[in-house]
C-alpha cells in the first residue's frame, strides 16, 4: 500500500516534469454554478487518491465580487474548523472535502477557492498542491414578463415611432429578447434597444414592422418565459399599383380588346387600410371620373379607337395616392385569336380527328362481325329421336317463323357421339349442308310456304 502511494506520486512527478501538466487528484465536475436564491448548493469534489494512505490539509475560502476574501473552512484529514460566521450556513463534508451551502442568498455569490495539500505516507519530500476555483452566481427566477406599447393605437408608416417595453416583477440579471410573428427580430438601424433589451424603440415605423410582437425574458436560472402577444398595426401604402384584365390582349400598358366585348378591369394596390379607387377617362385634354371601386366595367363598340384611362388608388389614412395609366385599343381581335389557335395545333387536331374516326370505324366493324358470326346456340341430342322430331323445337314456340330467322347451331351432347358445330356458314351454302349426325342448319332463309316443312324442304 505504501509502495502504491509512492508510485502514484512518482509517476505524477515524472508527468509534471515532462509535460508541465499536474495529475488531477481531485475533480470538480462543474466550475460554474448558477444557484437559485433560497435553495441549497453543493460544491461537489471527487477525490482520486487513497485517503488512508495520505495526509491532507486545506482550506475553502470565498471571494465576493467586490474582492473581499474570507476563509470558510480549514480542514485536515481528521478535523475541520468552520468559520464562526458561517456555522449555520455551510456544511463541510468529509472525507471528500465537498462544501455544501444550505440556503443561497445574494451574499454567497463569488468565487470559492479550494486549496488542498496532499502528502503520501512515507514521502517526506513531495507534497502535492491542488487549487481549484468554483464560481457561484445566485439568481432569482424570472416571473412572467409583461409587454406594453406606446402609442397603443395603430401608427402611420414613416411618421411615428413606437416604443415597446418588457418588464418582470421578479428576477435577477434578466435578459430580454423580442420576437415578431414568432421570429427573432433581425438587426436593423431603426431598432434601438435599452441595455438589457427591455425597451425596443422602432424609429421610424415601416410597413414591414407590422405584426404580432412578444418579448421573452430569461436569466441563468430560468428558461425563456414569453409575454402575451401584442399587435403592431402600421398604416401604409398604396404600393405596387397594378391594372389587370383577363380580357383582351395586353402589351405593356396597352390593352387591345374586341369591339362589342364587355370587359372588366381590376385595379389593385398594397395598402393598409384598403385603398379607395377611382377610374378616370382622359379624352381630349379633359378628365372624367367614370366609376369608383376596384373594378371598372366597360363596353366598347367602336373599331380602331384608342382611349386613355387612369386608375387612382388613395389611402385615406396615410393620405397618399398612386395612379396607373393605360391605353385601350378596340380592334377585331377575335378572328386573329382563332387563327392563332388553329395554327398552333394543326397536326395534333387532325391526328385527333383521324384517330377518332378510325376508332369508330373499327368499333362498327367489330360489332358487325359479331352480329353475323355469333350464332344462337341450341343444344339437343339428335340420335335418340327420329329425325322428323327434330324440327319440333323450332316450331314449338309459335307458328309464325318470320321471327326465327337467323343462324342456328346444333351441337350434339359430347360423349355419345362426335360433336361438331356449324357456324358462320355463308347463307348461300345452306342448301348443301346435309350432315345428319352433327350439324343441321344454319339459317332459315325464306319464309316457307308451309310452316311444317320449312326446315327440311
Ligand atoms: C461527498 O460527501 C457528501 C456527504 O457524505 C455526499 O453527499 C456527496 O455526494 C459526496 N460527493 C462526492 C462527489 O462524492
Ligand atoms: C421619432 O424619433 C426620432 C429620433 O429617433 C425623432 O427625431 C422624431 O421626432 C420622432 N418622431 C416622433 C413622431 O416622435
Ligand atoms: C391641353 O392642355 C394643356 C394644358 O393643360 C394645353 O397647353 C394644351 O393646349 C391643351 N391641348 C388641347 C388640344 O386642348
Ligand atoms: C377611409 O376609407 C374607408 C373605405 O376605404 C372608409 O371606411 C373610412 O371611413 C375612411 N376613413 C376616413 C377617415 O375617411
Coordinates of C-alpha atoms and ligand atoms in Angstrom, one line a residue:
X1 CA 0.0 0.0 0.0
X2 CA 2.7 2.4 0.9
X3 CA 4.5 1.4 -2.2
X4 CA 1.5 2.2 -4.3
X5 CA 1.1 5.7 -3.0
X6 CA 4.7 6.4 -3.6
X7 CA 4.4 5.0 -7.2
X8 CA 1.5 7.3 -7.9
X9 CA 3.4 10.2 -6.6
X10 CA 6.5 9.3 -8.5
X11 CA 4.6 8.8 -11.8
X12 CA 2.9 12.1 -11.4
X13 CA 6.2 13.9 -10.7
X14 CA 7.5 12.5 -14.0
X15 CA 4.4 13.6 -15.9
X16 CA 4.7 17.0 -14.3
X17 CA 8.3 17.4 -15.3
X18 CA 7.8 16.1 -18.8
X19 CA 4.5 17.8 -19.7
X20 CA 4.0 20.6 -17.2
X21 CA 0.5 19.2 -16.5
X22 CA -0.2 18.1 -13.0
X23 CA -2.1 14.9 -12.2
X24 CA -5.7 15.5 -11.0
X25 CA -6.0 14.1 -7.5
X26 CA -9.3 15.9 -7.1
X27 CA -12.0 16.5 -9.6
X28 CA -14.7 19.2 -9.6
X29 CA -17.3 18.5 -12.2
X30 CA -18.6 22.0 -12.6
X31 CA -16.6 25.1 -12.1
X32 CA -19.6 27.4 -12.6
X33 CA -22.8 27.1 -10.6
X34 CA -25.9 29.1 -11.2
X35 CA -27.7 28.9 -7.9
X36 CA -31.3 29.8 -7.2
X37 CA -31.8 32.1 -4.3
X38 CA -33.2 30.2 -1.2
X39 CA -32.1 26.9 -2.5
X40 CA -29.1 24.7 -1.4
X41 CA -26.0 24.2 -3.4
X42 CA -23.3 21.6 -3.2
X43 CA -19.8 22.4 -4.4
X44 CA -19.0 18.8 -5.1
X45 CA -15.5 17.5 -5.1
X46 CA -14.4 14.0 -6.0
X47 CA -11.0 12.8 -4.6
X48 CA -8.8 10.5 -6.7
X49 CA -6.3 9.4 -4.1
X50 CA -6.4 6.8 -1.3
X51 CA -7.3 8.7 1.8
X52 CA -6.0 6.1 4.2
X53 CA -2.5 6.4 2.6
X54 CA -2.4 10.2 2.7
X55 CA -2.3 13.2 4.8
X56 CA -4.3 16.2 3.7
X57 CA -4.6 19.8 4.7
X58 CA -6.5 22.5 3.1
X59 CA -9.0 25.4 3.1
X60 CA -12.1 26.6 1.4
X61 CA -12.3 30.4 1.0
X62 CA -14.7 32.8 -0.6
X63 CA -14.0 36.0 -2.6
X64 CA -17.0 38.3 -3.1
X65 CA -17.4 40.1 -6.5
X66 CA -16.2 43.2 -4.7
X67 CA -13.0 41.4 -3.8
X68 CA -13.3 40.6 -0.1
X69 CA -11.8 37.3 0.8
X70 CA -12.9 35.2 3.7
X71 CA -11.7 31.8 4.9
X72 CA -14.7 29.5 5.3
X73 CA -13.3 26.2 6.4
X74 CA -9.9 24.9 7.4
X75 CA -9.5 21.2 7.5
X76 CA -7.2 18.2 7.8
X77 CA -8.0 14.5 7.2
X78 CA -9.5 14.2 10.7
X79 CA -10.7 17.6 11.7
X80 CA -12.3 20.7 10.2
X81 CA -12.9 24.2 11.6
X82 CA -15.7 26.2 10.0
X83 CA -15.7 30.0 10.2
X84 CA -17.9 31.0 13.1
X85 CA -19.9 33.4 10.9
X86 CA -21.0 30.6 8.6
X87 CA -21.6 27.7 11.1
X88 CA -25.3 27.6 10.3
X89 CA -24.8 28.2 6.6
X90 CA -22.1 25.8 5.5
X91 CA -21.6 22.1 5.9
X92 CA -18.2 20.7 5.2
X93 CA -18.4 17.1 4.3
X94 CA -15.5 14.7 4.9
X95 CA -13.9 12.8 3.7
X96 CA -14.4 14.1 0.1
X97 CA -13.9 17.8 1.0
X98 CA -17.1 18.9 -0.7
X99 CA -18.7 22.2 0.5
X100 CA -22.5 22.4 1.0
X101 CA -24.3 25.8 1.2
X102 CA -27.6 25.3 2.9
X103 CA -29.6 28.2 1.6
X104 CA -28.2 30.5 -1.1
X105 CA -28.5 34.3 -0.8
X106 CA -27.0 37.1 -2.8
X107 CA -24.1 37.3 -0.4
X108 CA -23.0 33.8 -1.5
X109 CA -22.1 35.0 -4.9
X110 CA -18.5 35.0 -5.9
X111 CA -15.5 32.7 -6.3
X112 CA -14.9 29.7 -4.0
X113 CA -11.3 28.5 -3.7
X114 CA -10.3 25.1 -2.7
X115 CA -6.7 24.9 -1.6
X116 CA -5.5 21.3 -0.8
X117 CA -2.2 19.8 0.1
X118 CA -1.8 16.1 -0.2
X119 CA 1.1 14.2 1.4
X120 CA 1.6 10.5 0.8
X121 CA 2.7 8.4 3.8
X122 CA 6.5 7.8 3.9
X123 CA 7.0 10.5 1.4
X124 CA 8.8 13.3 3.1
X125 CA 9.9 15.4 0.1
X126 CA 6.9 15.8 -2.1
X127 CA 3.6 17.5 -1.2
X128 CA 1.0 17.8 -4.0
X129 CA -0.8 21.1 -4.0
X130 CA -4.2 21.3 -5.7
X131 CA -6.0 24.6 -6.2
X132 CA -9.5 25.0 -7.7
X133 CA -11.8 27.9 -8.1
X134 CA -15.6 27.5 -8.4
X135 CA -17.7 30.5 -9.5
X136 CA -21.2 30.8 -8.0
X137 CA -23.9 33.1 -9.1
X138 CA -27.2 33.4 -7.2
X139 CA -30.3 34.4 -9.1
X140 CA -34.0 34.9 -8.6
X141 CA -36.1 33.1 -11.2
X142 CA -37.8 35.3 -13.7
X143 CA -41.6 35.9 -13.3
X144 CA -43.9 36.2 -16.3
X145 CA -42.9 39.2 -18.5
X146 CA -45.4 42.0 -19.3
X147 CA -45.2 43.9 -22.5
X148 CA -46.5 47.3 -23.3
X149 CA -46.6 49.5 -26.4
X150 CA -46.6 53.3 -26.9
X151 CA -48.6 54.6 -28.6
X152 CA -51.2 51.8 -28.1
X153 CA -53.1 52.7 -31.3
X154 CA -52.1 52.0 -34.9
X155 CA -49.4 54.2 -36.4
X156 CA -48.7 55.6 -39.8
X157 CA -45.6 54.5 -41.6
X158 CA -42.6 56.8 -41.7
X159 CA -44.4 59.3 -39.4
X160 CA -44.4 57.6 -36.0
X161 CA -42.0 56.0 -33.6
X162 CA -43.1 53.0 -31.5
X163 CA -41.8 52.1 -28.1
X164 CA -42.3 48.7 -26.6
X165 CA -41.3 47.8 -23.1
X166 CA -41.0 44.4 -21.4
X167 CA -40.9 44.1 -17.7
X168 CA -40.8 41.4 -15.0
X169 CA -41.9 41.6 -11.3
X170 CA -39.2 39.3 -10.1
X171 CA -35.9 38.1 -11.5
X172 CA -32.3 39.0 -11.4
X173 CA -29.9 39.5 -14.4
X174 CA -32.9 39.3 -16.7
X175 CA -32.2 39.4 -20.5
X176 CA -35.0 40.3 -22.9
X177 CA -35.5 39.2 -26.4
X178 CA -38.0 40.4 -28.9
X179 CA -39.9 38.3 -31.4
X180 CA -42.2 39.4 -34.3
X181 CA -44.5 36.7 -35.6
X182 CA -42.5 34.2 -33.5
X183 CA -39.2 35.0 -35.2
X184 CA -36.4 36.9 -33.5
X185 CA -36.1 40.4 -34.8
X186 CA -33.3 40.8 -37.4
X187 CA -30.9 43.7 -36.6
X188 CA -32.0 47.0 -38.1
X189 CA -30.8 50.5 -37.7
X190 CA -34.3 51.5 -37.0
X191 CA -34.4 49.4 -33.9
X192 CA -33.0 50.9 -30.7
X193 CA -32.7 48.8 -27.6
X194 CA -32.0 49.6 -24.0
X195 CA -29.0 47.9 -22.4
X196 CA -30.9 44.9 -21.2
X197 CA -33.1 44.9 -24.3
X198 CA -36.2 45.5 -22.1
X199 CA -37.1 48.5 -24.3
X200 CA -37.4 48.5 -28.0
X201 CA -37.8 51.7 -29.9
X202 CA -38.7 51.5 -33.6
X203 CA -37.9 54.8 -35.3
X204 CA -39.4 55.3 -37.7
X205 CA -42.0 52.6 -38.1
X206 CA -42.3 50.9 -41.5
X207 CA -44.7 48.6 -43.3
X208 CA -42.6 45.6 -42.5
X209 CA -42.8 46.3 -38.8
X210 CA -46.5 45.3 -38.8
X211 CA -47.0 42.1 -36.9
X212 CA -47.5 40.3 -33.6
X213 CA -44.8 41.1 -31.1
X214 CA -43.9 39.4 -27.9
X215 CA -40.9 39.5 -25.6
X216 CA -39.1 36.7 -23.9
X217 CA -37.4 37.1 -20.5
X218 CA -34.7 34.8 -19.2
X219 CA -31.8 34.6 -16.8
X220 CA -29.3 31.9 -15.9
X221 CA -31.8 30.0 -13.7
X222 CA -35.0 30.5 -15.8
X223 CA -35.8 29.3 -19.3
X224 CA -37.3 31.9 -21.5
X225 CA -40.7 33.0 -20.5
X226 CA -42.9 34.6 -23.2
X227 CA -45.1 37.5 -22.7
X228 CA -48.6 37.8 -24.2
X229 CA -48.8 38.8 -27.9
X230 CA -49.0 42.4 -28.8
X231 CA -50.1 43.6 -32.3
X232 CA -48.5 46.5 -34.0
X233 CA -50.6 47.8 -36.8
X234 CA -49.0 50.1 -39.3
X235 CA -50.9 52.1 -41.9
X236 CA -49.0 52.2 -45.2
X237 CA -49.4 52.4 -49.0
X238 CA -50.6 52.4 -51.6
X239 CA -47.8 50.4 -53.1
X240 CA -47.4 48.3 -56.3
X241 CA -50.4 49.7 -58.0
X242 CA -51.5 47.4 -60.9
X243 CA -54.2 47.3 -63.5
X244 CA -55.2 43.9 -64.8
X245 CA -57.8 42.3 -67.0
X246 CA -58.5 38.8 -68.0
X247 CA -59.9 40.0 -71.3
X248 CA -58.2 41.2 -74.5
X249 CA -54.5 41.2 -75.3
X250 CA -52.0 43.1 -73.1
X251 CA -48.8 44.6 -74.3
X252 CA -47.2 46.7 -71.5
X253 CA -49.7 49.3 -70.6
X254 CA -51.8 48.8 -73.8
X255 CA -54.9 46.6 -73.8
X256 CA -56.4 45.5 -77.1
X257 CA -59.9 44.3 -77.0
X258 CA -62.7 43.1 -79.4
X259 CA -65.4 45.6 -80.3
X260 CA -68.6 44.9 -78.5
X261 CA -66.9 42.9 -75.8
X262 CA -67.9 43.6 -72.2
X263 CA -64.6 44.0 -70.4
X264 CA -63.6 44.3 -66.7
X265 CA -60.5 45.9 -65.4
X266 CA -59.2 45.5 -61.9
X267 CA -57.0 47.8 -60.0
X268 CA -55.0 46.5 -57.1
X269 CA -52.5 48.1 -54.7
X270 CA -51.0 47.0 -51.4
X271 CA -52.3 49.3 -48.7
X272 CA -53.4 49.4 -45.1
X273 CA -56.2 50.3 -44.7
X274 CA -57.6 49.2 -48.1
X275 CA -57.4 51.9 -50.8
X276 CA -60.3 53.7 -52.3
X277 CA -60.1 53.5 -56.1
X278 CA -61.2 56.0 -58.8
X279 CA -61.3 55.3 -62.6
X280 CA -60.7 58.2 -64.8
X281 CA -61.0 58.6 -68.5
X282 CA -58.7 61.1 -70.3
X283 CA -60.1 62.3 -73.5
X284 CA -59.5 65.5 -75.5
X285 CA -57.3 67.0 -72.8
X286 CA -60.1 66.6 -70.2
X287 CA -60.5 64.0 -67.4
X288 CA -63.7 62.5 -66.3
X289 CA -64.4 60.2 -63.4
X290 CA -66.1 57.1 -64.7
X291 CA -66.5 55.0 -61.6
X292 CA -65.2 54.2 -58.1
X293 CA -64.1 50.9 -56.6
X294 CA -61.6 48.3 -57.6
X295 CA -63.4 47.2 -60.7
X296 CA -64.2 49.0 -63.9
X297 CA -66.7 47.6 -66.4
X298 CA -66.8 48.9 -70.0
X299 CA -68.4 48.0 -73.3
X300 CA -66.5 49.2 -76.4
X301 CA -68.1 49.1 -79.7
X302 CA -66.1 51.3 -82.0
X303 CA -63.3 49.9 -84.0
X304 CA -59.8 51.3 -84.1
X305 CA -60.4 53.6 -81.2
X306 CA -57.8 54.5 -78.7
X307 CA -58.6 55.7 -75.2
X308 CA -56.5 56.7 -72.2
X309 CA -57.6 55.6 -68.8
X310 CA -56.3 56.1 -65.3
X311 CA -56.8 54.1 -62.1
X312 CA -56.1 56.1 -59.0
X313 CA -55.7 54.5 -55.6
X314 CA -56.0 56.6 -52.4
X315 CA -55.2 55.6 -48.8
X316 CA -57.3 58.0 -46.7
X317 CA -55.2 57.4 -43.6
X318 CA -51.7 57.8 -45.0
X319 CA -53.1 60.5 -47.3
X320 CA -51.0 59.0 -50.1
X321 CA -52.1 58.1 -53.6
X322 CA -50.8 56.4 -56.6
X323 CA -52.1 56.1 -60.2
X324 CA -51.6 53.8 -63.2
X325 CA -52.3 54.9 -66.7
X326 CA -53.2 52.5 -69.5
X327 CA -54.4 52.7 -73.1
X328 CA -57.3 50.8 -74.6
X329 CA -57.4 49.9 -78.3
X330 CA -60.5 48.4 -79.8
X331 CA -59.6 46.1 -82.7
X332 CA -61.0 43.0 -84.2
X333 CA -59.1 40.5 -82.2
X334 CA -61.3 37.5 -82.1
X335 CA -60.7 36.1 -85.6
X336 CA -57.0 36.7 -85.2
X337 CA -57.1 34.7 -82.0
X338 CA -58.9 31.8 -83.6
X339 CA -56.4 31.6 -86.4
X340 CA -53.7 31.5 -83.8
X341 CA -55.2 28.6 -82.0
X342 CA -55.8 26.7 -85.2
X343 CA -52.3 27.3 -86.5
X344 CA -50.9 26.5 -83.2
X345 CA -52.0 22.8 -83.2
X346 CA -52.9 21.8 -86.8
X347 CA -51.1 18.5 -86.6
X348 CA -52.5 17.4 -83.3
X349 CA -56.1 18.3 -84.1
X350 CA -56.0 16.5 -87.4
X351 CA -54.5 13.5 -85.8
X352 CA -57.1 13.5 -83.1
X353 CA -59.9 13.6 -85.7
X354 CA -58.3 10.7 -87.7
X355 CA -57.8 8.6 -84.5
X356 CA -61.5 9.2 -83.5
X357 CA -62.7 8.2 -87.0
X358 CA -60.6 5.0 -87.0
X359 CA -61.8 4.1 -83.6
X360 CA -65.5 4.5 -84.6
X361 CA -65.0 2.5 -87.8
X362 CA -63.1 -0.2 -86.0
X363 CA -65.8 -0.5 -83.4
X364 CA -68.6 -0.7 -86.0
X365 CA -66.7 -3.4 -87.9
X366 CA -66.3 -5.4 -84.8
X367 CA -69.9 -5.1 -83.9
X368 CA -71.0 -6.2 -87.4
X369 CA -68.8 -9.2 -87.4
X370 CA -70.0 -10.3 -84.0
X371 CA -73.6 -10.0 -85.2
X372 CA -73.0 -12.1 -88.3
X373 CA -70.8 -14.7 -86.9
X374 CA -72.1 -15.5 -83.4
X375 CA -74.9 -17.9 -83.8
X376 CA -77.7 -18.6 -81.4
X377 CA -76.9 -21.9 -79.9
X378 CA -79.2 -24.8 -79.3
X379 CA -78.2 -27.9 -77.6
X380 CA -80.0 -31.1 -78.3
X381 CA -79.4 -34.7 -78.7
X382 CA -80.3 -35.9 -82.1
X383 CA -79.7 -39.6 -82.2
X384 CA -82.3 -40.7 -79.7
X385 CA -85.1 -39.5 -81.8
X386 CA -86.1 -39.9 -85.3
X387 CA -85.1 -37.1 -87.5
X388 CA -88.7 -35.9 -88.1
X389 CA -89.0 -35.0 -84.4
X390 CA -86.1 -32.7 -84.6
X391 CA -87.9 -29.9 -86.2
X392 CA -90.2 -29.7 -83.2
X393 CA -88.2 -27.3 -81.1
X394 CA -88.0 -24.8 -83.9
X395 CA -91.7 -24.8 -84.3
X396 CA -92.9 -25.2 -80.9
X397 CA -92.9 -21.6 -79.7
X398 CA -95.1 -20.2 -82.3
X399 CA -96.3 -20.9 -85.8
X400 CA -95.1 -17.7 -87.3
X401 CA -91.5 -18.4 -88.4
X402 CA -90.7 -15.0 -89.5
X403 CA -89.1 -14.2 -86.2
X404 CA -86.9 -17.2 -86.2
X405 CA -84.7 -16.1 -89.0
X406 CA -81.1 -16.2 -88.1
X407 CA -78.2 -18.5 -87.7
X408 CA -78.6 -21.7 -85.7
X409 CA -76.0 -24.1 -84.4
X410 CA -76.8 -27.6 -83.5
X411 CA -74.5 -29.3 -81.0
X412 CA -74.7 -33.0 -80.0
X413 CA -74.1 -33.9 -76.4
X414 CA -70.4 -34.9 -76.1
X415 CA -69.5 -38.5 -75.3
X416 CA -72.4 -40.1 -77.0
X417 CA -71.2 -39.1 -80.4
X418 CA -68.7 -36.8 -82.1
X419 CA -69.9 -33.4 -81.9
X420 CA -69.5 -30.7 -84.4
X421 CA -70.6 -27.3 -85.0
X422 CA -71.6 -25.3 -87.9
X423 CA -71.2 -21.7 -87.7
X424 CA -70.6 -18.7 -89.7
X425 CA -71.5 -20.5 -92.9
X426 CA -72.5 -18.4 -95.7
X427 CA -76.1 -18.3 -96.5
X428 CA -75.5 -19.5 -100.0
X429 CA -74.2 -22.8 -98.8
X430 CA -77.3 -23.6 -96.7
X431 CA -78.9 -26.0 -99.1
X432 CA -75.8 -28.2 -99.4
X433 CA -75.5 -28.9 -95.7
X434 CA -76.9 -32.3 -95.0
X435 CA -74.7 -33.9 -92.4
X436 CA -77.4 -35.6 -90.3
X437 CA -75.3 -36.7 -87.4
X438 CA -73.9 -33.4 -86.3
X439 CA -74.8 -30.1 -87.7
X440 CA -78.0 -29.4 -89.3
X441 CA -78.9 -26.0 -90.5
X442 CA -77.6 -22.6 -90.1
X443 CA -80.2 -20.3 -91.4
X444 CA -83.8 -20.2 -92.3
X445 CA -83.6 -18.0 -95.3
X446 CA -87.1 -17.6 -96.6
X447 CA -90.5 -17.7 -95.2
X448 CA -91.6 -21.1 -96.3
X449 CA -94.9 -21.7 -97.9
X450 CA -95.9 -24.3 -95.3
X451 CA -94.5 -23.9 -91.8
X452 CA -94.4 -27.7 -91.1
X453 CA -91.9 -28.4 -93.8
X454 CA -89.9 -25.3 -93.6
X455 CA -86.8 -26.7 -92.1
X456 CA -86.3 -29.8 -94.2
X457 CA -87.6 -28.7 -97.5
Ligands
LIG1 C1 -19.3 14.0 -0.6 O1 -19.9 13.6 0.6 C2 -21.2 14.1 0.8 C3 -21.6 13.7 2.2 O2 -21.0 12.5 2.6 C4 -22.1 13.4 -0.2 O3 -23.4 13.9 -0.1 C5 -21.6 13.8 -1.6 O4 -22.3 13.1 -2.6 C6 -20.1 13.4 -1.8 N1 -19.7 13.9 -3.0 C7 -18.9 13.2 -3.8 C8 -18.5 13.8 -5.1 O5 -18.5 12.0 -3.6
LIG2 C1 -39.0 59.7 -33.8 O1 -37.7 59.6 -33.4 C2 -36.8 60.4 -34.0 C3 -35.4 60.1 -33.5 O2 -35.1 58.8 -33.5 C4 -37.2 61.9 -33.8 O3 -36.3 62.7 -34.5 C5 -38.6 62.1 -34.2 O4 -39.1 63.4 -33.9 C6 -39.5 61.1 -33.6 N1 -40.9 61.2 -34.1 C7 -42.0 61.3 -33.3 C8 -43.3 61.4 -34.1 O5 -41.9 61.2 -32.2
LIG3 C1 -54.2 70.6 -73.3 O1 -54.0 71.2 -72.1 C2 -52.8 71.9 -72.0 C3 -52.6 72.5 -70.6 O2 -53.2 71.7 -69.6 C4 -52.7 72.9 -73.1 O3 -51.4 73.5 -73.1 C5 -53.0 72.3 -74.4 O4 -53.0 73.3 -75.4 C6 -54.3 71.6 -74.4 N1 -54.5 70.9 -75.7 C7 -55.7 70.8 -76.3 C8 -55.7 70.0 -77.6 O5 -56.6 71.3 -75.8
LIG4 C1 -61.3 55.6 -45.3 O1 -61.9 54.8 -46.3 C2 -62.6 53.7 -45.8 C3 -63.0 52.9 -47.0 O2 -62.0 52.6 -47.9 C4 -63.8 54.1 -45.0 O3 -64.5 53.1 -44.5 C5 -63.3 55.0 -43.9 O4 -64.3 55.6 -43.2 C6 -62.4 56.2 -44.4 N1 -61.8 56.9 -43.4 C7 -61.7 58.2 -43.4 C8 -61.1 58.8 -42.2 O5 -62.1 58.9 -44.3

